[in-house]
Coordinates of C-alpha atoms in Angstrom, one line a residue:
X1 CA 70.0 44.5 121.4
X2 CA 73.6 45.4 120.8
X3 CA 74.6 48.9 122.1
X4 CA 77.9 50.6 121.2
X5 CA 79.2 53.8 122.7
X6 CA 81.7 56.0 120.7
X7 CA 83.8 58.4 122.7
X8 CA 86.4 59.5 120.1
X9 CA 86.0 61.0 116.7
X10 CA 87.7 59.7 113.6
X11 CA 88.5 63.2 112.2
X12 CA 88.4 66.4 114.2
X13 CA 86.9 68.7 111.6
X14 CA 84.5 70.8 113.7
X15 CA 82.0 71.1 110.9
X16 CA 79.2 73.7 111.3
X17 CA 76.7 71.4 109.6
X18 CA 78.6 68.2 108.6
X19 CA 76.4 66.1 106.3
X20 CA 76.1 63.7 103.3
X21 CA 78.8 61.1 103.9
X22 CA 79.2 58.8 100.8
X23 CA 81.8 56.2 100.0
X24 CA 83.4 56.3 96.6
X25 CA 84.3 52.7 95.8
X26 CA 86.6 53.4 92.8
X27 CA 88.6 56.1 94.7
X28 CA 88.4 54.3 98.1
X29 CA 87.6 57.7 99.7
X30 CA 84.9 59.0 101.9
X31 CA 83.2 62.2 100.8
X32 CA 81.2 64.5 103.0
X33 CA 80.2 68.2 103.1
X34 CA 79.7 71.1 105.4
X35 CA 76.3 72.6 104.2
X36 CA 76.7 76.0 105.8
X37 CA 80.3 76.6 104.8
X38 CA 79.9 75.1 101.3
X39 CA 82.7 72.6 101.7
X40 CA 83.3 69.3 100.0
X41 CA 85.6 67.1 102.1
X42 CA 87.4 63.8 101.3
X43 CA 89.2 61.3 103.4
X44 CA 91.4 58.3 102.3
X45 CA 91.3 56.2 105.5
X46 CA 94.3 54.1 104.7
X47 CA 96.7 57.1 104.3
X48 CA 94.6 59.6 106.4
X49 CA 95.0 62.0 103.5
X50 CA 92.3 64.7 103.6
X51 CA 91.2 67.3 101.1
X52 CA 88.8 70.2 101.3
X53 CA 87.2 72.1 98.4
X54 CA 85.2 75.4 98.8
X55 CA 82.3 75.4 96.4
X56 CA 81.5 79.1 97.2
X57 CA 77.9 78.6 98.1
X58 CA 75.8 76.6 100.5
X59 CA 75.4 72.9 99.6
X60 CA 72.4 70.6 100.2
X61 CA 73.9 67.4 99.0
X62 CA 75.7 65.7 96.1
X63 CA 76.2 62.4 94.3
X64 CA 78.9 60.7 92.3
X65 CA 78.6 60.9 88.5
X66 CA 79.1 58.0 86.1
X67 CA 81.2 60.4 83.9
X68 CA 83.3 61.4 86.9
X69 CA 83.0 64.3 89.3
X70 CA 79.9 65.2 91.2
X71 CA 76.3 66.4 90.7
X72 CA 75.5 69.0 93.4
X73 CA 72.3 70.2 94.9
X74 CA 73.4 73.7 95.8
X75 CA 71.2 76.0 97.8
X76 CA 69.4 77.1 94.6
X77 CA 69.5 74.2 92.2
X78 CA 71.6 71.5 90.5
X79 CA 75.1 71.9 89.2
X80 CA 78.1 69.7 88.1
X81 CA 81.4 69.9 89.9
X82 CA 84.9 68.4 89.6
X83 CA 88.1 69.0 91.5
X84 CA 89.8 70.5 88.5
X85 CA 87.1 72.8 87.2
X86 CA 85.1 73.6 90.3
X87 CA 81.4 74.3 90.1
X88 CA 79.7 74.9 86.8
X89 CA 76.7 77.2 86.4
X90 CA 73.4 75.7 87.7
X91 CA 72.0 73.2 85.2
X92 CA 68.6 73.6 86.8
X93 CA 67.7 76.6 89.0
X94 CA 64.9 76.1 91.5
X95 CA 65.1 78.8 94.2
X96 CA 66.1 82.5 93.8
X97 CA 68.8 83.8 96.2
X98 CA 66.3 85.4 98.5
X99 CA 64.1 82.3 98.8
X100 CA 63.3 81.0 102.3
X101 CA 63.8 77.5 100.8
X102 CA 67.1 75.8 99.9
X103 CA 68.1 72.3 98.7
X104 CA 68.9 69.7 101.3
X105 CA 69.6 65.9 101.3
X106 CA 69.5 63.4 98.4
X107 CA 70.7 60.3 96.7
X108 CA 70.8 58.4 93.4
X109 CA 68.5 55.5 92.7
X110 CA 69.3 52.2 90.9
X111 CA 68.3 53.7 87.6
X112 CA 70.8 56.6 87.9
X113 CA 68.3 59.3 88.8
X114 CA 69.2 61.9 91.4
X115 CA 66.6 62.5 94.1
X116 CA 67.1 65.6 96.3
X117 CA 64.7 67.6 98.4
X118 CA 64.5 71.0 100.0
X119 CA 63.9 72.6 103.4
X120 CA 62.2 75.7 104.6
X121 CA 59.0 77.0 106.2
X122 CA 56.6 74.4 107.4
X123 CA 55.0 72.5 104.5
X124 CA 56.6 74.6 101.7
X125 CA 59.5 72.3 100.7
X126 CA 59.5 69.5 98.1
X127 CA 61.3 66.3 97.0
X128 CA 62.6 66.4 93.4
X129 CA 63.8 63.8 90.9
X130 CA 66.5 64.8 88.4
X131 CA 66.6 62.4 85.5
X132 CA 69.7 61.6 83.4
X133 CA 68.3 63.7 80.6
X134 CA 68.3 66.6 83.1
X135 CA 64.5 66.8 83.2
X136 CA 63.3 67.8 86.7
X137 CA 60.2 66.3 88.3
X138 CA 58.6 67.3 91.6
X139 CA 57.7 64.1 93.4
X140 CA 56.4 65.3 96.8
X141 CA 55.2 68.7 97.9
X142 CA 54.1 69.9 101.4
X143 CA 57.4 68.8 102.9
X144 CA 59.2 70.8 105.6
X145 CA 62.7 69.4 105.9
X146 CA 63.4 66.8 103.1
X147 CA 66.1 64.6 104.5
X148 CA 67.6 61.1 104.2
X149 CA 66.5 58.9 101.3
X150 CA 67.6 55.4 100.1
X151 CA 66.1 52.2 98.6
X152 CA 65.9 48.6 99.6
X153 CA 68.4 46.3 97.8
X154 CA 65.6 44.8 95.6
X155 CA 64.4 48.3 94.7
X156 CA 60.9 47.7 95.9
X157 CA 60.9 50.2 98.8
X158 CA 62.0 53.7 99.2
X159 CA 62.8 55.1 102.7
X160 CA 62.5 58.8 103.1
X161 CA 62.6 61.3 106.0
X162 CA 60.8 64.5 106.6
X163 CA 62.6 65.8 109.7
X164 CA 60.1 68.6 110.0
X165 CA 57.4 66.0 110.7
X166 CA 59.8 63.9 112.8
X167 CA 58.9 60.9 110.6
X168 CA 60.8 58.3 108.6
X169 CA 58.4 57.1 105.9
X170 CA 58.4 54.0 103.7
X171 CA 57.0 54.1 100.1
X172 CA 56.4 51.5 97.5
X173 CA 58.8 52.3 94.7
X174 CA 58.4 51.7 91.0
X175 CA 61.9 51.5 89.6
X176 CA 60.9 51.6 86.0
X177 CA 59.2 55.0 86.1
X178 CA 60.6 56.4 89.3
X179 CA 57.4 56.9 91.3
X180 CA 56.4 56.6 94.9
X181 CA 53.1 55.3 96.3
X182 CA 51.5 53.9 99.5
X183 CA 53.2 56.1 102.0
X184 CA 53.6 54.5 105.5
X185 CA 55.1 55.9 108.7
X186 CA 58.0 53.5 109.2
X187 CA 59.8 55.1 112.3
X188 CA 58.9 57.8 114.8
X189 CA 61.6 58.1 117.5
X190 CA 60.9 58.8 121.1
X191 CA 63.9 61.0 121.4
X192 CA 65.6 63.0 118.7
X193 CA 64.6 63.6 115.0
X194 CA 65.5 61.2 112.2
X195 CA 68.0 62.8 109.8
X196 CA 70.2 61.2 107.1
X197 CA 69.9 57.5 106.5
X198 CA 71.4 54.6 104.6
X199 CA 70.2 51.1 103.8
X200 CA 72.6 48.1 104.0
X201 CA 72.9 45.1 101.8
X202 CA 70.5 43.1 104.0
X203 CA 67.8 45.8 103.8
X204 CA 68.4 47.2 107.3
X205 CA 68.1 50.9 107.8
X206 CA 70.6 53.1 109.6
X207 CA 69.5 56.6 110.6
X208 CA 71.1 59.4 112.5
X209 CA 68.9 61.1 115.3
X210 CA 69.5 64.8 115.5
X211 CA 69.3 65.9 119.1
X212 CA 69.1 62.2 120.0
X213 CA 72.9 61.6 120.7
X214 CA 72.8 58.3 118.7
X215 CA 72.3 56.5 115.4
X216 CA 70.1 53.5 115.2
X217 CA 69.7 50.4 113.0
X218 CA 66.2 49.2 112.1
X219 CA 65.2 46.0 110.5
X220 CA 63.1 46.0 107.2
X221 CA 60.1 45.4 109.5
X222 CA 60.9 48.5 111.6
X223 CA 62.3 46.7 114.7
X224 CA 65.1 48.4 116.6
X225 CA 68.2 46.3 116.1
X226 CA 71.1 48.3 117.4
X227 CA 72.0 51.7 118.9
X228 CA 75.3 53.6 118.7
X229 CA 75.6 56.3 121.3
X230 CA 77.7 59.3 120.5
X231 CA 79.4 62.0 122.5
X232 CA 77.6 64.7 120.4
X233 CA 73.9 65.5 120.4
X234 CA 73.6 66.2 116.7
X235 CA 74.6 63.3 114.4
X236 CA 73.4 64.2 111.0
X237 CA 73.9 61.4 108.5
X238 CA 75.5 57.9 108.0
X239 CA 77.2 56.0 105.2
X240 CA 78.7 52.5 104.9
X241 CA 82.1 52.4 103.4
X242 CA 85.7 51.2 103.6
X243 CA 87.1 48.4 101.4
X244 CA 84.5 45.9 102.6
X245 CA 81.7 48.5 103.1
X246 CA 81.5 47.5 106.8
X247 CA 82.6 50.8 108.3
X248 CA 79.8 53.1 109.4
X249 CA 80.8 56.7 109.0
X250 CA 78.8 59.3 110.9
X251 CA 78.8 63.1 110.4
X252 CA 77.7 65.6 113.0
X253 CA 76.9 69.3 113.5
X254 CA 77.7 72.1 115.9
X255 CA 75.2 74.5 114.4
X256 CA 73.1 76.5 116.9
X257 CA 74.7 74.9 119.9
X258 CA 75.2 77.3 122.8
X259 CA 78.7 78.0 124.2
X260 CA 77.8 75.8 127.2
X261 CA 76.7 73.0 124.8
X262 CA 79.9 73.3 122.8
X263 CA 82.0 73.1 126.0
X264 CA 80.2 69.9 127.0
X265 CA 80.5 68.5 123.4
X266 CA 84.0 69.3 122.2
X267 CA 83.6 66.8 119.4
X268 CA 80.5 68.4 118.0
X269 CA 80.9 68.6 114.2
X270 CA 83.4 65.8 113.9
X271 CA 83.4 62.7 111.8
X272 CA 83.0 59.3 113.6
X273 CA 83.3 55.7 112.5
X274 CA 82.5 52.2 113.8
X275 CA 82.8 48.7 112.4
X276 CA 79.5 46.9 111.8
X277 CA 78.6 43.4 110.8
X278 CA 76.5 43.8 107.7
X279 CA 78.1 45.6 104.7
X280 CA 76.5 48.4 102.8
X281 CA 75.6 48.8 99.1
X282 CA 77.9 50.5 96.5
X283 CA 76.8 54.0 95.8
X284 CA 74.6 54.5 92.7
X285 CA 76.0 56.9 90.1
X286 CA 74.1 59.7 88.4
X287 CA 74.0 59.0 84.7
X288 CA 73.4 62.6 83.4
X289 CA 75.9 64.4 81.3
X290 CA 76.4 68.2 80.6
X291 CA 74.3 69.5 77.8
X292 CA 77.3 70.2 75.6
X293 CA 78.4 66.6 75.9
X294 CA 75.0 65.1 75.2

């Protein structure tokens, strides 16, 4: 089993809770966020040009829109965003400001629907599906920390993590009606907690292990194929990008680490990258439009 050790970060950004890396194929940029600081960050690897945008509220995740800009899952609901106009008012509000729950990780499926879940007290969170017509459907309830989600290249399987249960699940996926069935435990690590994930073009699953000091690659059968050890304990999410989709980008966090931990992990919260053999899949685009444009 190949084993790679990373000792240096790609970008020293010291994010509190770096998350959600996603490669924009048209812009040839990597996007990622800092959940706690409400930051959208971009990197153009060829020129090393970076930009940071402050959304003004906590972010759970985002996705690219077919019409341009982003769809955000903010702490409280869903909103559109673009660099020129900033964040619009929530299209769909889910949680009030004083709620113990907030939105967390998500991704767009092959039909252009945005899936995003929440996190909060044990068993109180959910996984939602936002359709292009902006109708919202609760798909799963009884979740604790809704995290990484992605689909097999043929669209038959959905991989989904509830970090609160320390489980990466596999569901049968109906692409036509956007439903999940036949839940199976796909991966339960011996060390660390599965967090953000991505599926490559061969159907292999990459997942970050929070408090596990590594990311791992799993085969479609669930076998461990590769480990990438990191100099930080809290990798959070992964994305395949670059011009050939063969660069694995890895975000990390420094949230809740003690001063001693931070002294031992000076790269905590940084962005890492490593070249891999199998390319990823282009990001799916959310097909919804603002109400005034529909």
